Amino acid sequence: MRSKWHLFTLGALLSLWAHISFAALTQEEVDYLTGNPERAIAELVGPAKGGDISAQYLISHAYRLRKDEREADAWLRTAATGGHPDAQFDFALTLSQRGKGNDALAWFERAMAKGHVGAKTEVAWSLYFGHSGMTDKATAIRLRKEAAEANDRVAQFWLGDAYRFGLDGYAVDYEAAALWLKKAADQGLREAKAELGDVYLVPRSSGNPKFRPYSGHELYEEAGNLGHAGAQFMAGLLYMQGKGKVMTPDYDGARKWFAQVINNEEASPEQKKKAQLLTAEAVKLREMQLADAKKVRGRTGAFAGDLVPLDSASSSHFSGVNRLPMPGDFRYCEVFGSSDSGNCR
């Protein structure tokens, strides 16, 4: 079951590279191309025809912005043949998309030879899973480590995943997993943010020294805001259960995240179905919460939103009241740690 999930997660990363993007361009180049593609083509065509591989690479992007895929592909291949490493990488991606694994691997290897770190990760990927018809896991694992150390975010995520689950000869090591996942997450990789959230939310009883429920919840939200359906679902579940960064169930917050899952094109049918069921449950529980709050207000004068210390009434009376954690409360200790151990049970 784990291996199947693992492959699905890593397979989803291919979508990050499944199109030609502006990732290799400077912001100045992006502004130049997107500001006026037609003008860019007119200005670049001369140098491109003259053999300037940088101009050839840029004009391929300009043609792609103009939706002229034929010209874009032609100039991309020309730049790749001329030795432009980013063009070689992008051209390899186009070949991979078209099912030409062997040809793609050859171009990835050319880009890797010129120092393209992303190409090193792709070569590792191809050798690991045998996408080109050849499998060499030992070389793949070595290349992955090199790419991760060279700051490739996908390789960092992949390596963190290996440490987290004890894959590829690595012992389970939450410290190392968190280290590599954070490197990838800090570079904006939503899959890494979601998995680092998983690491931070593993209970202390498992021996995980990185138990940080508040941070884990925030990472789910960051990944969710980038469209990660699983992170959106988990963020909603934490709001519904009153865990992570919330002290009591927040059914409105849960419904917001479940709605994003339902409307997410990347979410699986199973995720959408579960989100719909939990949304209906959240509506019922929110109604019960409000009714309970009215009863509490009638007995004590308190209302939902008040900050009420535990000893002023039985905790069951305040099961539906939103409040901040108080010293002595288990939830205070869970969120703020044991630095105030004298106040924690």
mmCIF file of C-alpha atoms in Angstrom:
data_model
loop_
_atom_site.group_PDB
_atom_site.id
_atom_site.type_symbol
_atom_site.label_atom_id
_atom_site.label_comp_id
_atom_site.label_asym_id
_atom_site.label_seq_id
_atom_site.Cartn_x
_atom_site.Cartn_y
_atom_site.Cartn_z
ATOM 1 C CA MET A 1 0.000 0.000 0.000
ATOM 2 C CA ARG A 2 2.795 2.374 0.890
ATOM 3 C CA SER A 3 4.749 1.673 -2.294
ATOM 4 C CA LYS A 4 1.680 2.378 -4.404
ATOM 5 C CA TRP A 5 1.126 5.703 -2.620
ATOM 6 C CA HIS A 6 4.825 6.483 -2.949
ATOM 7 C CA LEU A 7 4.790 5.998 -6.695
ATOM 8 C CA PHE A 8 1.633 8.063 -7.041
ATOM 9 C CA THR A 9 3.174 10.926 -5.092
ATOM 10 C CA LEU A 10 6.406 10.915 -7.049
ATOM 11 C CA GLY A 11 4.531 10.381 -10.285
ATOM 12 C CA ALA A 12 2.535 13.517 -9.604
ATOM 13 C CA LEU A 13 5.801 15.434 -9.578
ATOM 14 C CA LEU A 14 6.201 14.783 -13.272
ATOM 15 C CA SER A 15 3.406 17.287 -13.791
ATOM 16 C CA LEU A 16 5.812 19.935 -12.503
ATOM 17 C CA TRP A 17 7.961 19.302 -15.545
ATOM 18 C CA ALA A 18 5.218 18.210 -17.938
ATOM 19 C CA HIS A 19 5.225 21.534 -19.731
ATOM 20 C CA ILE A 20 7.797 24.049 -20.833
ATOM 21 C CA SER A 21 7.847 26.854 -18.290
ATOM 22 C CA PHE A 22 9.786 30.034 -17.643
ATOM 23 C CA ALA A 23 11.655 28.448 -14.724
ATOM 24 C CA ALA A 24 15.050 28.764 -16.427
ATOM 25 C CA LEU A 25 14.571 32.417 -17.398
ATOM 26 C CA THR A 26 15.396 35.547 -15.443
ATOM 27 C CA GLN A 27 12.538 37.796 -14.398
ATOM 28 C CA GLU A 28 13.774 40.375 -16.891
ATOM 29 C CA GLU A 29 13.548 37.815 -19.702
ATOM 30 C CA VAL A 30 10.075 36.731 -18.606
ATOM 31 C CA ASP A 31 8.872 40.340 -18.584
ATOM 32 C CA TYR A 32 10.421 40.914 -22.009
ATOM 33 C CA LEU A 33 8.711 37.888 -23.575
ATOM 34 C CA THR A 34 5.316 38.190 -21.931
ATOM 35 C CA GLY A 35 5.107 41.952 -22.391
ATOM 36 C CA ASN A 36 4.973 41.715 -26.171
ATOM 37 C CA PRO A 37 5.711 38.297 -27.745
ATOM 38 C CA GLU A 38 5.384 39.639 -31.298
ATOM 39 C CA ARG A 39 7.979 42.331 -30.688
ATOM 40 C CA ALA A 40 10.255 39.782 -29.017
ATOM 41 C CA ILE A 41 10.042 37.518 -32.065
ATOM 42 C CA ALA A 42 10.839 40.408 -34.399
ATOM 43 C CA GLU A 43 13.873 41.390 -32.339
ATOM 44 C CA LEU A 44 15.149 37.865 -31.719
ATOM 45 C CA VAL A 45 14.740 36.304 -35.144
ATOM 46 C CA GLY A 46 17.899 37.906 -36.564
ATOM 47 C CA PRO A 47 20.274 36.773 -33.790
ATOM 48 C CA ALA A 48 18.532 33.373 -33.669
ATOM 49 C CA LYS A 49 19.069 32.778 -37.379
ATOM 50 C CA GLY A 50 22.647 33.942 -36.898
ATOM 51 C CA GLY A 51 23.312 31.047 -34.521
ATOM 52 C CA ASP A 52 22.871 32.734 -31.103
ATOM 53 C CA ILE A 53 21.635 29.798 -28.987
ATOM 54 C CA SER A 54 20.351 32.090 -26.216
ATOM 55 C CA ALA A 55 18.238 33.967 -28.761
ATOM 56 C CA GLN A 56 17.047 30.647 -30.182
ATOM 57 C CA TYR A 57 15.942 29.506 -26.729
ATOM 58 C CA LEU A 58 14.161 32.782 -26.004
ATOM 59 C CA ILE A 59 12.391 32.872 -29.362
ATOM 60 C CA SER A 60 11.092 29.335 -28.747
ATOM 61 C CA HIS A 61 9.351 30.681 -25.638
ATOM 62 C CA ALA A 62 8.020 33.662 -27.575
ATOM 63 C CA TYR A 63 6.505 31.382 -30.210
ATOM 64 C CA ARG A 64 4.993 29.203 -27.487
ATOM 65 C CA LEU A 65 3.355 32.279 -25.992
ATOM 66 C CA ARG A 66 1.923 32.970 -29.445
ATOM 67 C CA LYS A 67 0.565 29.393 -29.484
ATOM 68 C CA ASP A 68 2.734 28.491 -32.467
ATOM 69 C CA GLU A 69 3.921 25.109 -31.214
ATOM 70 C CA ARG A 70 5.541 24.113 -34.507
ATOM 71 C CA GLU A 71 7.903 27.083 -34.558
ATOM 72 C CA ALA A 72 8.459 26.835 -30.809
ATOM 73 C CA ASP A 73 9.532 23.190 -31.078
ATOM 74 C CA ALA A 74 11.741 23.872 -34.092
ATOM 75 C CA TRP A 75 13.685 26.658 -32.371
ATOM 76 C CA LEU A 76 13.880 24.683 -29.135
ATOM 77 C CA ARG A 77 15.482 21.772 -30.958
ATOM 78 C CA THR A 78 17.866 24.128 -32.735
ATOM 79 C CA ALA A 79 18.975 25.667 -29.420
ATOM 80 C CA ALA A 80 19.322 22.204 -27.859
ATOM 81 C CA THR A 81 21.422 20.965 -30.772
ATOM 82 C CA GLY A 82 23.572 24.062 -30.404
ATOM 83 C CA GLY A 83 24.363 23.106 -26.817
ATOM 84 C CA HIS A 84 22.024 25.281 -24.710
ATOM 85 C CA PRO A 85 21.533 23.201 -21.507
ATOM 86 C CA ASP A 86 18.097 24.590 -20.617
ATOM 87 C CA ALA A 87 16.952 23.997 -24.187
ATOM 88 C CA GLN A 88 18.289 20.444 -24.005
ATOM 89 C CA PHE A 89 16.367 19.875 -20.781
ATOM 90 C CA ASP A 90 13.121 21.319 -22.176
ATOM 91 C CA PHE A 91 13.513 19.424 -25.440
ATOM 92 C CA ALA A 92 13.993 16.200 -23.464
ATOM 93 C CA LEU A 93 10.750 16.941 -21.645
ATOM 94 C CA THR A 94 8.865 17.319 -24.915
ATOM 95 C CA LEU A 95 10.232 13.981 -26.089
ATOM 96 C CA SER A 96 9.279 12.351 -22.791
ATOM 97 C CA GLN A 97 5.738 13.703 -23.121
ATOM 98 C CA ARG A 98 5.508 12.051 -26.513
ATOM 99 C CA GLY A 99 6.556 8.673 -25.160
ATOM 100 C CA LYS A 100 10.086 8.761 -26.581
ATOM 101 C CA GLY A 101 11.853 7.702 -23.394
ATOM 102 C CA ASN A 102 15.154 6.630 -24.937
ATOM 103 C CA ASP A 103 15.542 9.841 -26.934
ATOM 104 C CA ALA A 104 14.530 11.901 -23.885
ATOM 105 C CA LEU A 105 17.142 10.213 -21.694
ATOM 106 C CA ALA A 106 19.865 10.987 -24.231
ATOM 107 C CA TRP A 107 18.994 14.697 -24.173
ATOM 108 C CA PHE A 108 18.711 14.732 -20.376
ATOM 109 C CA GLU A 109 22.190 13.231 -20.246
ATOM 110 C CA ARG A 110 23.501 15.951 -22.570
ATOM 111 C CA ALA A 111 22.019 18.631 -20.320
ATOM 112 C CA MET A 112 23.378 16.873 -17.228
ATOM 113 C CA ALA A 113 26.863 16.845 -18.777
ATOM 114 C CA LYS A 114 26.609 20.633 -19.038
ATOM 115 C CA GLY A 115 25.718 20.943 -15.346
ATOM 116 C CA HIS A 116 21.925 21.090 -15.512
ATOM 117 C CA VAL A 117 20.847 19.876 -12.050
ATOM 118 C CA GLY A 118 17.228 19.219 -12.980
ATOM 119 C CA ALA A 119 18.449 16.984 -15.796
ATOM 120 C CA LYS A 120 20.455 14.973 -13.259
ATOM 121 C CA THR A 121 17.256 14.353 -11.302
ATOM 122 C CA GLU A 122 15.448 13.309 -14.485
ATOM 123 C CA VAL A 123 18.230 10.891 -15.414
ATOM 124 C CA ALA A 124 18.029 9.453 -11.902
ATOM 125 C CA TRP A 125 14.266 9.175 -12.253
ATOM 126 C CA SER A 126 14.497 7.420 -15.603
ATOM 127 C CA LEU A 127 17.109 4.947 -14.372
ATOM 128 C CA TYR A 128 15.236 4.289 -11.127
ATOM 129 C CA PHE A 129 11.919 3.411 -12.767
ATOM 130 C CA GLY A 130 13.254 2.127 -16.073
ATOM 131 C CA HIS A 131 11.333 4.627 -18.174
ATOM 132 C CA SER A 132 13.917 4.387 -20.951
ATOM 133 C CA GLY A 133 13.930 0.596 -20.882
ATOM 134 C CA MET A 134 17.007 0.472 -18.633
ATOM 135 C CA THR A 135 17.038 0.235 -14.828
ATOM 136 C CA ASP A 136 20.050 1.125 -12.678
ATOM 137 C CA LYS A 137 18.883 1.976 -9.172
ATOM 138 C CA ALA A 138 22.355 2.280 -7.683
ATOM 139 C CA THR A 139 23.305 5.001 -10.166
ATOM 140 C CA ALA A 140 19.875 6.622 -9.784
ATOM 141 C CA ILE A 141 20.223 6.855 -5.989
ATOM 142 C CA ARG A 142 23.709 8.371 -6.325
ATOM 143 C CA LEU A 143 22.555 10.944 -8.877
ATOM 144 C CA ARG A 144 19.534 11.827 -6.747
ATOM 145 C CA LYS A 145 21.763 12.577 -3.749
ATOM 146 C CA GLU A 146 24.068 14.710 -5.901
ATOM 147 C CA ALA A 147 21.127 16.651 -7.326
ATOM 148 C CA ALA A 148 19.640 17.182 -3.872
ATOM 149 C CA GLU A 149 22.951 18.507 -2.579
ATOM 150 C CA ALA A 150 23.086 20.809 -5.620
ATOM 151 C CA ASN A 151 19.734 22.269 -4.469
ATOM 152 C CA ASP A 152 17.324 20.630 -6.916
ATOM 153 C CA ARG A 153 13.997 20.765 -5.100
ATOM 154 C CA VAL A 154 12.504 17.622 -6.665
ATOM 155 C CA ALA A 155 15.575 15.560 -5.745
ATOM 156 C CA GLN A 156 15.408 17.015 -2.231
ATOM 157 C CA PHE A 157 11.769 15.966 -1.902
ATOM 158 C CA TRP A 158 12.549 12.502 -3.231
ATOM 159 C CA LEU A 159 15.470 12.097 -0.801
ATOM 160 C CA GLY A 160 13.389 13.340 2.128
ATOM 161 C CA ASP A 161 10.740 10.783 1.224
ATOM 162 C CA ALA A 162 13.386 8.050 1.263
ATOM 163 C CA TYR A 163 14.515 9.041 4.777
ATOM 164 C CA ARG A 164 10.958 9.307 6.033
ATOM 165 C CA PHE A 165 9.951 5.810 4.978
ATOM 166 C CA GLY A 166 13.303 4.028 5.028
ATOM 167 C CA LEU A 167 13.507 3.478 1.275
ATOM 168 C CA ASP A 168 16.472 2.694 -0.996
ATOM 169 C CA GLY A 169 18.685 1.461 1.835
ATOM 170 C CA TYR A 170 18.150 4.523 4.051
ATOM 171 C CA ALA A 171 17.156 3.954 7.687
ATOM 172 C CA VAL A 172 14.066 5.810 8.872
ATOM 173 C CA ASP A 173 15.337 9.193 10.052
ATOM 174 C CA TYR A 174 12.799 11.941 10.746
ATOM 175 C CA GLU A 175 15.509 14.522 11.334
ATOM 176 C CA ALA A 176 17.031 13.922 7.898
ATOM 177 C CA ALA A 177 13.593 13.668 6.294
ATOM 178 C CA ALA A 178 12.557 17.020 7.744
ATOM 179 C CA LEU A 179 15.866 18.589 6.676
ATOM 180 C CA TRP A 180 15.520 17.631 3.003
ATOM 181 C CA LEU A 181 11.775 18.170 2.794
ATOM 182 C CA LYS A 182 12.175 21.658 4.249
ATOM 183 C CA LYS A 183 14.820 22.516 1.662
ATOM 184 C CA ALA A 184 12.357 21.589 -1.080
ATOM 185 C CA ALA A 185 9.415 23.235 0.680
ATOM 186 C CA ASP A 186 11.369 26.473 1.060
ATOM 187 C CA GLN A 187 11.736 26.486 -2.720
ATOM 188 C CA GLY A 188 7.951 26.377 -3.085
ATOM 189 C CA LEU A 189 7.426 22.714 -3.937
ATOM 190 C CA ARG A 190 3.899 22.038 -2.761
ATOM 191 C CA GLU A 191 4.409 18.250 -2.501
ATOM 192 C CA ALA A 192 7.300 18.869 -0.122
ATOM 193 C CA LYS A 193 5.202 21.251 1.972
ATOM 194 C CA ALA A 194 2.470 18.635 2.261
ATOM 195 C CA GLU A 195 4.847 15.835 3.214
ATOM 196 C CA LEU A 196 6.746 17.999 5.705
ATOM 197 C CA GLY A 197 3.341 18.725 7.225
ATOM 198 C CA ASP A 198 2.897 14.953 7.577
ATOM 199 C CA VAL A 199 6.266 14.676 9.340
ATOM 200 C CA TYR A 200 5.438 17.473 11.764
ATOM 201 C CA LEU A 201 2.101 15.867 12.648
ATOM 202 C CA VAL A 202 3.414 12.391 13.482
ATOM 203 C CA PRO A 203 2.864 11.918 17.255
ATOM 204 C CA ARG A 204 5.798 11.952 19.663
ATOM 205 C CA SER A 205 5.023 8.364 20.647
ATOM 206 C CA SER A 206 6.443 7.228 17.301
ATOM 207 C CA GLY A 207 9.853 8.596 18.228
ATOM 208 C CA ASN A 208 9.540 11.573 15.906
ATOM 209 C CA PRO A 209 11.526 14.534 17.313
ATOM 210 C CA LYS A 210 9.910 16.864 14.787
ATOM 211 C CA PHE A 211 6.398 16.858 16.246
ATOM 212 C CA ARG A 212 5.124 20.374 15.472
ATOM 213 C CA PRO A 213 1.349 20.279 15.000
ATOM 214 C CA TYR A 214 0.959 24.028 14.496
ATOM 215 C CA SER A 215 3.666 24.151 11.817
ATOM 216 C CA GLY A 216 2.334 20.990 10.182
ATOM 217 C CA HIS A 217 -1.126 22.496 9.881
ATOM 218 C CA GLU A 218 0.278 25.694 8.388
ATOM 219 C CA LEU A 219 2.248 23.694 5.822
ATOM 220 C CA TYR A 220 -0.918 21.857 4.780
ATOM 221 C CA GLU A 221 -2.558 25.228 4.211
ATOM 222 C CA GLU A 222 0.419 26.522 2.218
ATOM 223 C CA ALA A 223 0.381 23.414 0.014
ATOM 224 C CA GLY A 224 -3.401 23.615 -0.210
ATOM 225 C CA ASN A 225 -3.215 27.199 -1.409
ATOM 226 C CA LEU A 226 -0.943 25.928 -4.188
ATOM 227 C CA GLY A 227 -3.604 23.437 -5.245
ATOM 228 C CA HIS A 228 -2.457 20.251 -3.474
ATOM 229 C CA ALA A 229 -5.708 18.313 -2.983
ATOM 230 C CA GLY A 230 -4.394 16.003 -0.256
ATOM 231 C CA ALA A 231 -3.136 18.952 1.784
ATOM 232 C CA GLN A 232 -6.476 20.723 1.360
ATOM 233 C CA PHE A 233 -8.257 17.641 2.670
ATOM 234 C CA MET A 234 -5.920 17.286 5.655
ATOM 235 C CA ALA A 235 -6.224 20.972 6.532
ATOM 236 C CA GLY A 236 -9.997 20.586 6.564
ATOM 237 C CA LEU A 237 -9.782 17.468 8.702
ATOM 238 C CA LEU A 238 -7.604 19.218 11.299
ATOM 239 C CA TYR A 239 -10.069 22.100 11.533
ATOM 240 C CA MET A 240 -12.896 19.617 11.936
ATOM 241 C CA GLN A 241 -11.112 17.668 14.666
ATOM 242 C CA GLY A 242 -9.806 20.705 16.537
ATOM 243 C CA LYS A 243 -6.183 19.679 16.054
ATOM 244 C CA GLY A 244 -3.062 21.196 14.558
ATOM 245 C CA LYS A 245 -3.212 24.959 15.054
ATOM 246 C CA VAL A 246 -6.817 25.104 16.295
ATOM 247 C CA MET A 247 -7.825 24.381 19.867
ATOM 248 C CA THR A 248 -11.434 23.376 19.282
ATOM 249 C CA PRO A 249 -13.254 22.183 16.166
ATOM 250 C CA ASP A 250 -13.746 24.937 13.587
ATOM 251 C CA TYR A 251 -16.427 23.585 11.292
ATOM 252 C CA ASP A 252 -16.595 26.695 9.123
ATOM 253 C CA GLY A 253 -12.837 26.465 8.538
ATOM 254 C CA ALA A 254 -13.220 22.770 7.721
ATOM 255 C CA ARG A 255 -15.952 23.467 5.174
ATOM 256 C CA LYS A 256 -13.780 26.070 3.451
ATOM 257 C CA TRP A 257 -11.003 23.560 2.837
ATOM 258 C CA PHE A 258 -13.323 20.710 1.882
ATOM 259 C CA ALA A 259 -14.922 23.026 -0.688
ATOM 260 C CA GLN A 260 -11.500 23.510 -2.253
ATOM 261 C CA VAL A 261 -11.072 19.737 -2.521
ATOM 262 C CA ILE A 262 -14.476 19.372 -4.159
ATOM 263 C CA ASN A 263 -13.613 22.061 -6.722
ATOM 264 C CA ASN A 264 -10.038 20.866 -7.310
ATOM 265 C CA GLU A 265 -9.593 19.252 -10.737
ATOM 266 C CA GLU A 266 -6.596 17.325 -9.419
ATOM 267 C CA ALA A 267 -8.539 15.727 -6.543
ATOM 268 C CA SER A 268 -9.450 12.071 -6.954
ATOM 269 C CA PRO A 269 -13.113 10.971 -7.001
ATOM 270 C CA GLU A 270 -12.553 9.361 -3.598
ATOM 271 C CA GLN A 271 -11.180 12.610 -2.135
ATOM 272 C CA LYS A 272 -14.125 14.574 -3.525
ATOM 273 C CA LYS A 273 -16.637 12.068 -2.146
ATOM 274 C CA LYS A 274 -15.074 12.107 1.327
ATOM 275 C CA ALA A 275 -14.949 15.918 1.294
ATOM 276 C CA GLN A 276 -18.641 16.065 0.402
ATOM 277 C CA LEU A 277 -19.564 13.670 3.226
ATOM 278 C CA LEU A 278 -17.468 15.566 5.752
ATOM 279 C CA THR A 279 -18.914 18.886 4.601
ATOM 280 C CA ALA A 280 -22.419 17.619 5.374
ATOM 281 C CA GLU A 281 -21.195 16.383 8.766
ATOM 282 C CA ALA A 282 -19.531 19.741 9.472
ATOM 283 C CA VAL A 283 -22.804 21.561 8.807
ATOM 284 C CA LYS A 284 -24.623 19.363 11.345
ATOM 285 C CA LEU A 285 -21.893 19.700 13.955
ATOM 286 C CA ARG A 286 -21.744 23.472 13.515
ATOM 287 C CA GLU A 287 -25.479 23.691 14.183
ATOM 288 C CA MET A 288 -25.034 21.586 17.326
ATOM 289 C CA GLN A 289 -22.078 23.756 18.365
ATOM 290 C CA LEU A 290 -24.129 26.933 18.092
ATOM 291 C CA ALA A 291 -27.007 25.381 20.028
ATOM 292 C CA ASP A 292 -24.617 24.285 22.781
ATOM 293 C CA ALA A 293 -23.067 27.760 22.912
ATOM 294 C CA LYS A 294 -26.501 29.316 23.448
ATOM 295 C CA LYS A 295 -27.120 26.970 26.361
ATOM 296 C CA VAL A 296 -23.763 27.868 27.894
ATOM 297 C CA ARG A 297 -24.487 31.567 27.524
ATOM 298 C CA GLY A 298 -27.813 31.113 29.254
ATOM 299 C CA ARG A 299 -26.134 29.447 32.250
ATOM 300 C CA THR A 300 -23.003 31.552 32.590
ATOM 301 C CA GLY A 301 -23.332 34.691 30.482
ATOM 302 C CA ALA A 302 -20.470 33.494 28.276
ATOM 303 C CA PHE A 303 -20.717 33.269 24.518
ATOM 304 C CA ALA A 304 -18.762 31.694 21.704
ATOM 305 C CA GLY A 305 -15.530 33.629 21.308
ATOM 306 C CA ASP A 306 -15.042 34.357 25.029
ATOM 307 C CA LEU A 307 -11.725 33.409 26.617
ATOM 308 C CA VAL A 308 -12.806 31.201 29.495
ATOM 309 C CA PRO A 309 -10.371 29.478 31.897
ATOM 310 C CA LEU A 310 -11.058 25.797 32.439
ATOM 311 C CA ASP A 311 -11.783 26.066 36.151
ATOM 312 C CA SER A 312 -14.669 28.529 35.691
ATOM 313 C CA ALA A 313 -16.955 25.784 34.427
ATOM 314 C CA SER A 314 -16.730 22.129 33.516
ATOM 315 C CA SER A 315 -14.924 21.545 30.255
ATOM 316 C CA SER A 316 -17.926 19.695 28.863
ATOM 317 C CA HIS A 317 -19.941 22.906 29.100
ATOM 318 C CA PHE A 318 -17.424 24.577 26.810
ATOM 319 C CA SER A 319 -16.995 21.797 24.246
ATOM 320 C CA GLY A 320 -18.552 24.044 21.621
ATOM 321 C CA VAL A 321 -16.949 27.335 22.662
ATOM 322 C CA ASN A 322 -14.008 28.755 20.727
ATOM 323 C CA ARG A 323 -11.272 30.011 23.050
ATOM 324 C CA LEU A 324 -7.524 30.350 23.334
ATOM 325 C CA PRO A 325 -5.553 27.597 25.137
ATOM 326 C CA MET A 326 -4.917 28.183 28.816
ATOM 327 C CA PRO A 327 -1.986 26.972 30.979
ATOM 328 C CA GLY A 328 -2.988 23.695 32.567
ATOM 329 C CA ASP A 329 -5.050 22.727 29.549
ATOM 330 C CA PHE A 330 -3.754 19.663 27.654
ATOM 331 C CA ARG A 331 -4.257 21.530 24.413
ATOM 332 C CA TYR A 332 -2.025 24.335 25.676
ATOM 333 C CA CYS A 333 0.751 21.827 26.269
ATOM 334 C CA GLU A 334 0.208 20.190 22.871
ATOM 335 C CA VAL A 335 0.564 23.477 21.004
ATOM 336 C CA PHE A 336 3.114 25.357 23.056
ATOM 337 C CA GLY A 337 5.253 22.366 24.020
ATOM 338 C CA SER A 338 6.694 21.514 27.405
ATOM 339 C CA SER A 339 8.628 24.723 28.111
ATOM 340 C CA ASP A 340 5.986 25.523 30.728
ATOM 341 C CA SER A 341 5.992 21.978 32.042
ATOM 342 C CA GLY A 342 4.887 23.120 35.458
ATOM 343 C CA ASN A 343 1.560 24.114 33.936
ATOM 344 C CA CYS A 344 1.116 20.885 31.948
ATOM 345 C CA ARG A 345 -0.467 17.723 33.180
#
